[in-house]
CSV table of C-alpha atoms in Angstrom, one decimal:
chain,number,residue,atom,x,y,z
D,23,UNK,CA,16.7,3.7,-74.3
D,24,UNK,CA,19.9,4.5,-72.3
D,25,UNK,CA,23.0,2.5,-72.5
D,26,UNK,CA,26.4,2.7,-70.8
D,27,UNK,CA,29.6,1.5,-72.3
D,28,UNK,CA,33.0,0.9,-70.7
D,29,UNK,CA,36.2,-0.1,-72.4
D,30,UNK,CA,38.4,-1.9,-72.3
D,31,UNK,CA,36.7,-4.9,-70.6
D,32,UNK,CA,40.0,-6.2,-69.3
D,33,UNK,CA,43.4,-4.6,-69.1
D,34,UNK,CA,46.8,-5.8,-67.9
D,35,UNK,CA,49.4,-3.1,-67.3
D,36,UNK,CA,52.9,-2.9,-65.8
D,37,UNK,CA,53.6,-0.9,-62.6
D,38,UNK,CA,54.4,2.7,-63.5
D,39,UNK,CA,52.5,2.7,-66.8
D,40,UNK,CA,49.7,5.2,-67.5
D,41,UNK,CA,46.0,4.3,-67.5
D,42,UNK,CA,43.0,5.5,-69.3
D,43,UNK,CA,39.6,3.9,-68.9
D,44,UNK,CA,36.7,5.3,-70.8
D,45,UNK,CA,33.0,5.4,-70.0
D,46,UNK,CA,30.3,6.7,-72.3
D,47,UNK,CA,26.5,7.0,-71.9
D,48,UNK,CA,24.0,7.1,-74.7
D,49,UNK,CA,20.3,8.1,-74.7
D,50,UNK,CA,20.4,10.7,-72.0
D,51,UNK,CA,21.7,14.2,-71.5
D,52,UNK,CA,23.4,15.9,-68.6
D,53,UNK,CA,23.7,12.7,-66.5
D,54,UNK,CA,25.5,12.5,-63.2
D,55,UNK,CA,28.5,10.2,-63.8
D,56,UNK,CA,30.4,8.0,-61.3
D,57,UNK,CA,33.5,5.9,-61.0
D,58,UNK,CA,33.5,3.0,-58.5
D,59,UNK,CA,36.1,0.4,-57.6
D,60,UNK,CA,34.7,-2.9,-56.6
D,61,UNK,CA,36.8,-5.1,-54.4
D,62,UNK,CA,35.9,-8.5,-53.0
D,63,UNK,CA,34.5,-8.1,-49.5
D,64,UNK,CA,34.7,-4.3,-49.6
D,65,UNK,CA,31.8,-3.5,-51.8
D,66,UNK,CA,31.7,-0.5,-54.1
D,67,UNK,CA,34.0,2.3,-53.2
D,68,UNK,CA,33.0,5.6,-54.8
D,69,UNK,CA,36.1,7.2,-56.4
D,70,UNK,CA,34.8,10.2,-58.4
D,71,UNK,CA,31.5,11.7,-59.4
D,72,UNK,CA,30.6,14.4,-61.8
D,73,UNK,CA,27.4,16.5,-62.1
D,74,UNK,CA,28.5,18.3,-65.3
D,75,UNK,CA,31.3,18.8,-67.9
D,76,UNK,CA,34.5,19.7,-66.2
D,77,UNK,CA,33.1,19.2,-62.7
D,78,UNK,CA,34.7,16.4,-60.8
D,79,UNK,CA,34.4,15.5,-57.1
D,80,UNK,CA,37.0,13.2,-55.7
D,81,UNK,CA,35.9,11.0,-52.8
D,82,UNK,CA,39.1,9.2,-51.9
D,83,UNK,CA,42.7,10.5,-52.2
D,84,UNK,CA,44.6,8.2,-54.4
D,85,UNK,CA,46.7,7.7,-57.5
D,86,UNK,CA,43.8,8.2,-59.9
D,87,UNK,CA,42.1,11.1,-61.5
D,88,UNK,CA,39.0,11.6,-63.5
D,89,UNK,CA,37.9,13.9,-66.3
D,90,UNK,CA,34.7,14.7,-68.1
D,91,UNK,CA,35.6,16.3,-71.4
D,92,UNK,CA,32.1,15.8,-72.9
D,93,UNK,CA,28.6,15.6,-71.4
D,94,UNK,CA,28.4,11.8,-71.7
D,95,UNK,CA,32.0,10.8,-71.5
D,96,UNK,CA,33.8,10.1,-68.2
D,97,UNK,CA,37.5,9.1,-68.1
D,98,UNK,CA,39.5,7.5,-65.3
D,99,UNK,CA,43.2,8.0,-65.5
D,100,UNK,CA,46.5,7.5,-63.9
D,101,UNK,CA,50.0,8.8,-64.8
D,102,UNK,CA,51.8,5.9,-63.0
D,103,UNK,CA,49.9,2.8,-62.0
D,104,UNK,CA,50.6,1.1,-58.6
D,105,UNK,CA,50.1,-2.6,-57.8
D,106,UNK,CA,47.3,-1.5,-55.4
D,107,UNK,CA,45.4,0.0,-58.4
D,108,UNK,CA,44.4,-3.5,-59.5
D,109,UNK,CA,40.7,-4.1,-59.3
D,110,UNK,CA,37.3,-4.0,-61.0
D,111,UNK,CA,36.2,-0.5,-62.0
D,112,UNK,CA,32.6,0.4,-62.6
D,113,UNK,CA,31.2,3.4,-64.3
D,114,UNK,CA,27.6,4.4,-63.5
D,115,UNK,CA,25.2,7.2,-64.4
D,116,UNK,CA,22.0,8.6,-62.8
D,117,UNK,CA,19.5,11.2,-63.9
D,118,UNK,CA,20.7,13.6,-61.2
D,119,UNK,CA,17.2,14.2,-59.8
D,120,UNK,CA,15.8,13.2,-56.5
D,121,UNK,CA,15.1,9.7,-58.0
D,122,UNK,CA,18.8,8.9,-58.0
D,123,UNK,CA,18.7,5.3,-59.3
D,124,UNK,CA,22.1,4.5,-60.7
D,125,UNK,CA,22.7,2.4,-63.9
D,126,UNK,CA,26.0,0.5,-64.1
D,127,UNK,CA,28.3,-0.4,-66.9
D,128,UNK,CA,29.8,-3.8,-67.5
D,129,UNK,CA,33.1,-2.8,-65.7
D,130,UNK,CA,36.8,-3.0,-66.5
D,131,UNK,CA,39.0,-5.6,-64.8
D,132,UNK,CA,42.4,-4.0,-64.3
D,133,UNK,CA,45.5,-6.0,-63.3
D,134,UNK,CA,48.7,-4.2,-62.5
D,135,UNK,CA,51.8,-6.4,-62.6
T,6,UNK,CA,29.9,11.2,-42.5
T,7,UNK,CA,27.4,9.1,-44.2
T,8,UNK,CA,28.0,5.3,-44.1
T,9,UNK,CA,26.3,2.0,-44.8
T,10,UNK,CA,26.8,-1.2,-42.9
T,11,UNK,CA,26.0,-4.7,-44.1
T,12,UNK,CA,27.0,-7.0,-41.3
T,13,UNK,CA,26.4,-10.3,-43.2
T,14,UNK,CA,29.3,-10.8,-45.5
T,15,UNK,CA,28.3,-14.3,-46.7
T,16,UNK,CA,25.0,-16.0,-46.2
T,17,UNK,CA,24.3,-19.6,-47.2
T,18,UNK,CA,20.8,-20.9,-47.3
T,19,UNK,CA,18.9,-23.9,-48.7
T,20,UNK,CA,16.2,-23.4,-51.3
T,21,UNK,CA,12.8,-22.4,-49.9
T,22,UNK,CA,14.4,-20.9,-46.8
T,23,UNK,CA,13.5,-17.4,-45.8
T,24,UNK,CA,16.0,-14.6,-46.2
T,25,UNK,CA,16.7,-11.4,-44.3
T,26,UNK,CA,19.8,-9.3,-45.1
T,27,UNK,CA,20.7,-6.5,-42.8
T,28,UNK,CA,21.5,-2.9,-43.7
T,29,UNK,CA,22.0,0.0,-41.4
T,30,UNK,CA,23.0,3.5,-42.3
T,31,UNK,CA,24.2,6.5,-40.5
T,32,UNK,CA,22.7,9.8,-41.5
T,33,UNK,CA,20.3,12.0,-39.6
T,34,UNK,CA,18.4,13.6,-42.4
T,35,UNK,CA,16.2,12.5,-45.2
T,36,UNK,CA,17.5,9.6,-47.2
T,37,UNK,CA,16.7,7.6,-50.2
T,38,UNK,CA,17.5,3.9,-49.8
T,39,UNK,CA,18.3,1.2,-52.4
T,40,UNK,CA,19.1,-2.4,-52.8
T,41,UNK,CA,21.1,-3.5,-55.8
T,42,UNK,CA,21.9,-7.0,-56.9
T,43,UNK,CA,24.7,-8.4,-59.0
T,44,UNK,CA,24.1,-11.9,-60.4
T,45,UNK,CA,27.2,-13.8,-61.4
T,46,UNK,CA,28.7,-12.4,-64.6
T,47,UNK,CA,26.1,-9.6,-64.9
T,48,UNK,CA,25.9,-5.9,-64.3
T,49,UNK,CA,24.8,-4.4,-61.0
T,50,UNK,CA,21.0,-3.7,-61.2
T,51,UNK,CA,18.4,-2.1,-59.0
T,52,UNK,CA,16.3,-4.5,-56.9
T,53,UNK,CA,14.2,-2.0,-55.1
T,54,UNK,CA,14.2,1.6,-53.7
T,55,UNK,CA,12.6,3.7,-51.1
T,56,UNK,CA,12.0,7.4,-51.3
T,57,UNK,CA,8.9,8.2,-49.3
T,58,UNK,CA,5.5,6.8,-48.3
T,59,UNK,CA,4.9,3.2,-47.4
T,60,UNK,CA,8.1,2.0,-45.6
T,61,UNK,CA,7.5,-1.5,-46.9
T,62,UNK,CA,8.8,-1.6,-50.4
T,63,UNK,CA,8.2,-4.3,-53.0
T,64,UNK,CA,10.9,-5.0,-55.6
T,65,UNK,CA,11.5,-7.4,-58.4
T,66,UNK,CA,11.6,-11.2,-58.0
T,67,UNK,CA,9.6,-11.3,-54.8
T,68,UNK,CA,12.0,-9.2,-52.7
T,69,UNK,CA,10.9,-6.6,-50.3
T,70,UNK,CA,12.5,-4.3,-47.8
T,71,UNK,CA,11.3,-2.4,-44.8
T,72,UNK,CA,12.5,1.1,-43.9
T,73,UNK,CA,12.6,1.5,-40.1
T,74,UNK,CA,13.6,5.1,-39.5
T,75,UNK,CA,14.0,4.7,-35.7
T,76,UNK,CA,16.5,1.9,-36.3
T,77,UNK,CA,18.2,3.5,-39.3
T,78,UNK,CA,17.7,0.2,-41.1
T,79,UNK,CA,16.5,-1.0,-44.5
T,80,UNK,CA,16.6,-4.8,-44.3
T,81,UNK,CA,16.0,-6.9,-47.4
T,82,UNK,CA,13.7,-9.9,-47.2
T,83,UNK,CA,12.3,-12.7,-49.3
T,84,UNK,CA,10.0,-15.4,-47.8
T,85,UNK,CA,11.3,-18.3,-50.0
T,86,UNK,CA,14.6,-18.1,-51.8
T,87,UNK,CA,15.5,-19.9,-55.1
T,88,UNK,CA,18.8,-21.2,-56.4
T,89,UNK,CA,18.6,-18.3,-59.0
T,90,UNK,CA,18.8,-15.8,-56.1
T,91,UNK,CA,22.5,-16.6,-55.7
T,92,UNK,CA,24.2,-13.2,-56.1
T,93,UNK,CA,25.8,-10.4,-54.3
T,94,UNK,CA,23.5,-7.8,-52.7
T,95,UNK,CA,24.4,-4.2,-52.0
T,96,UNK,CA,22.5,-1.7,-49.8
T,97,UNK,CA,23.0,1.9,-50.7
T,98,UNK,CA,22.0,5.3,-49.2
T,99,UNK,CA,21.6,8.6,-51.0
T,100,UNK,CA,21.3,11.8,-48.9
T,101,UNK,CA,21.9,14.2,-51.8
T,102,UNK,CA,21.1,14.2,-55.5
T,103,UNK,CA,24.8,13.8,-56.4
T,104,UNK,CA,26.1,10.6,-54.9
T,105,UNK,CA,25.1,7.3,-53.4
T,106,UNK,CA,27.1,5.4,-50.7
T,107,UNK,CA,27.2,1.6,-51.0
T,108,UNK,CA,27.6,-1.0,-48.3
T,109,UNK,CA,30.3,-3.7,-48.5
T,110,UNK,CA,27.9,-6.2,-50.0
T,111,UNK,CA,26.5,-9.6,-48.9
T,112,UNK,CA,27.2,-12.7,-50.9
T,113,UNK,CA,24.2,-15.0,-50.9
T,114,UNK,CA,24.7,-18.6,-51.8
T,115,UNK,CA,21.7,-20.9,-52.2
T,116,UNK,CA,22.1,-24.7,-52.0
T,117,UNK,CA,19.9,-26.4,-54.6
């Protein structure tokens, strides 16, 4: 069966520090991968999605970037964190076919101080 | 651009009350529609989905949703809610195979 992992689960970082959040998927190949930010009252904001290795689409201009160095690995990064980057980050995968049900990871709570 | 609107931000009901959560989307073409649920402390999970066929879709835990194309709506319903239905509910629309757009969510609180 497929599983999706995210780490770390929680992170507290100072303003201006770098960021690297990792997401890995097991039990499937060539998934579509997604990064979302979930904010109270604002739902899920799609940040990035990827349909293959090295292919990244950015949905919202911001201080973050994403990379997909391997088929089942998706990384969210920043060179210098801002206070506004605080939030709950969710990774998800889908089969990439018309039945595009998404499966979500446990999320990472990021606090920037 | 594609968008999803959930107009109810917070709904409070008593147990056994009937539930209807609104969802409207803007996209003129063929869409796939989803409702996801996030119970307190748990992952987001799929409640139900519509691709084609019968516009009345049955999901888990007694939920159903009706796709009304003329109204661009996909409202979620349950005839009698339980305390365990307390959660946040997200409507989502997919017009391509690559990405899904989510609504802002509706928080449902059930009084025991």
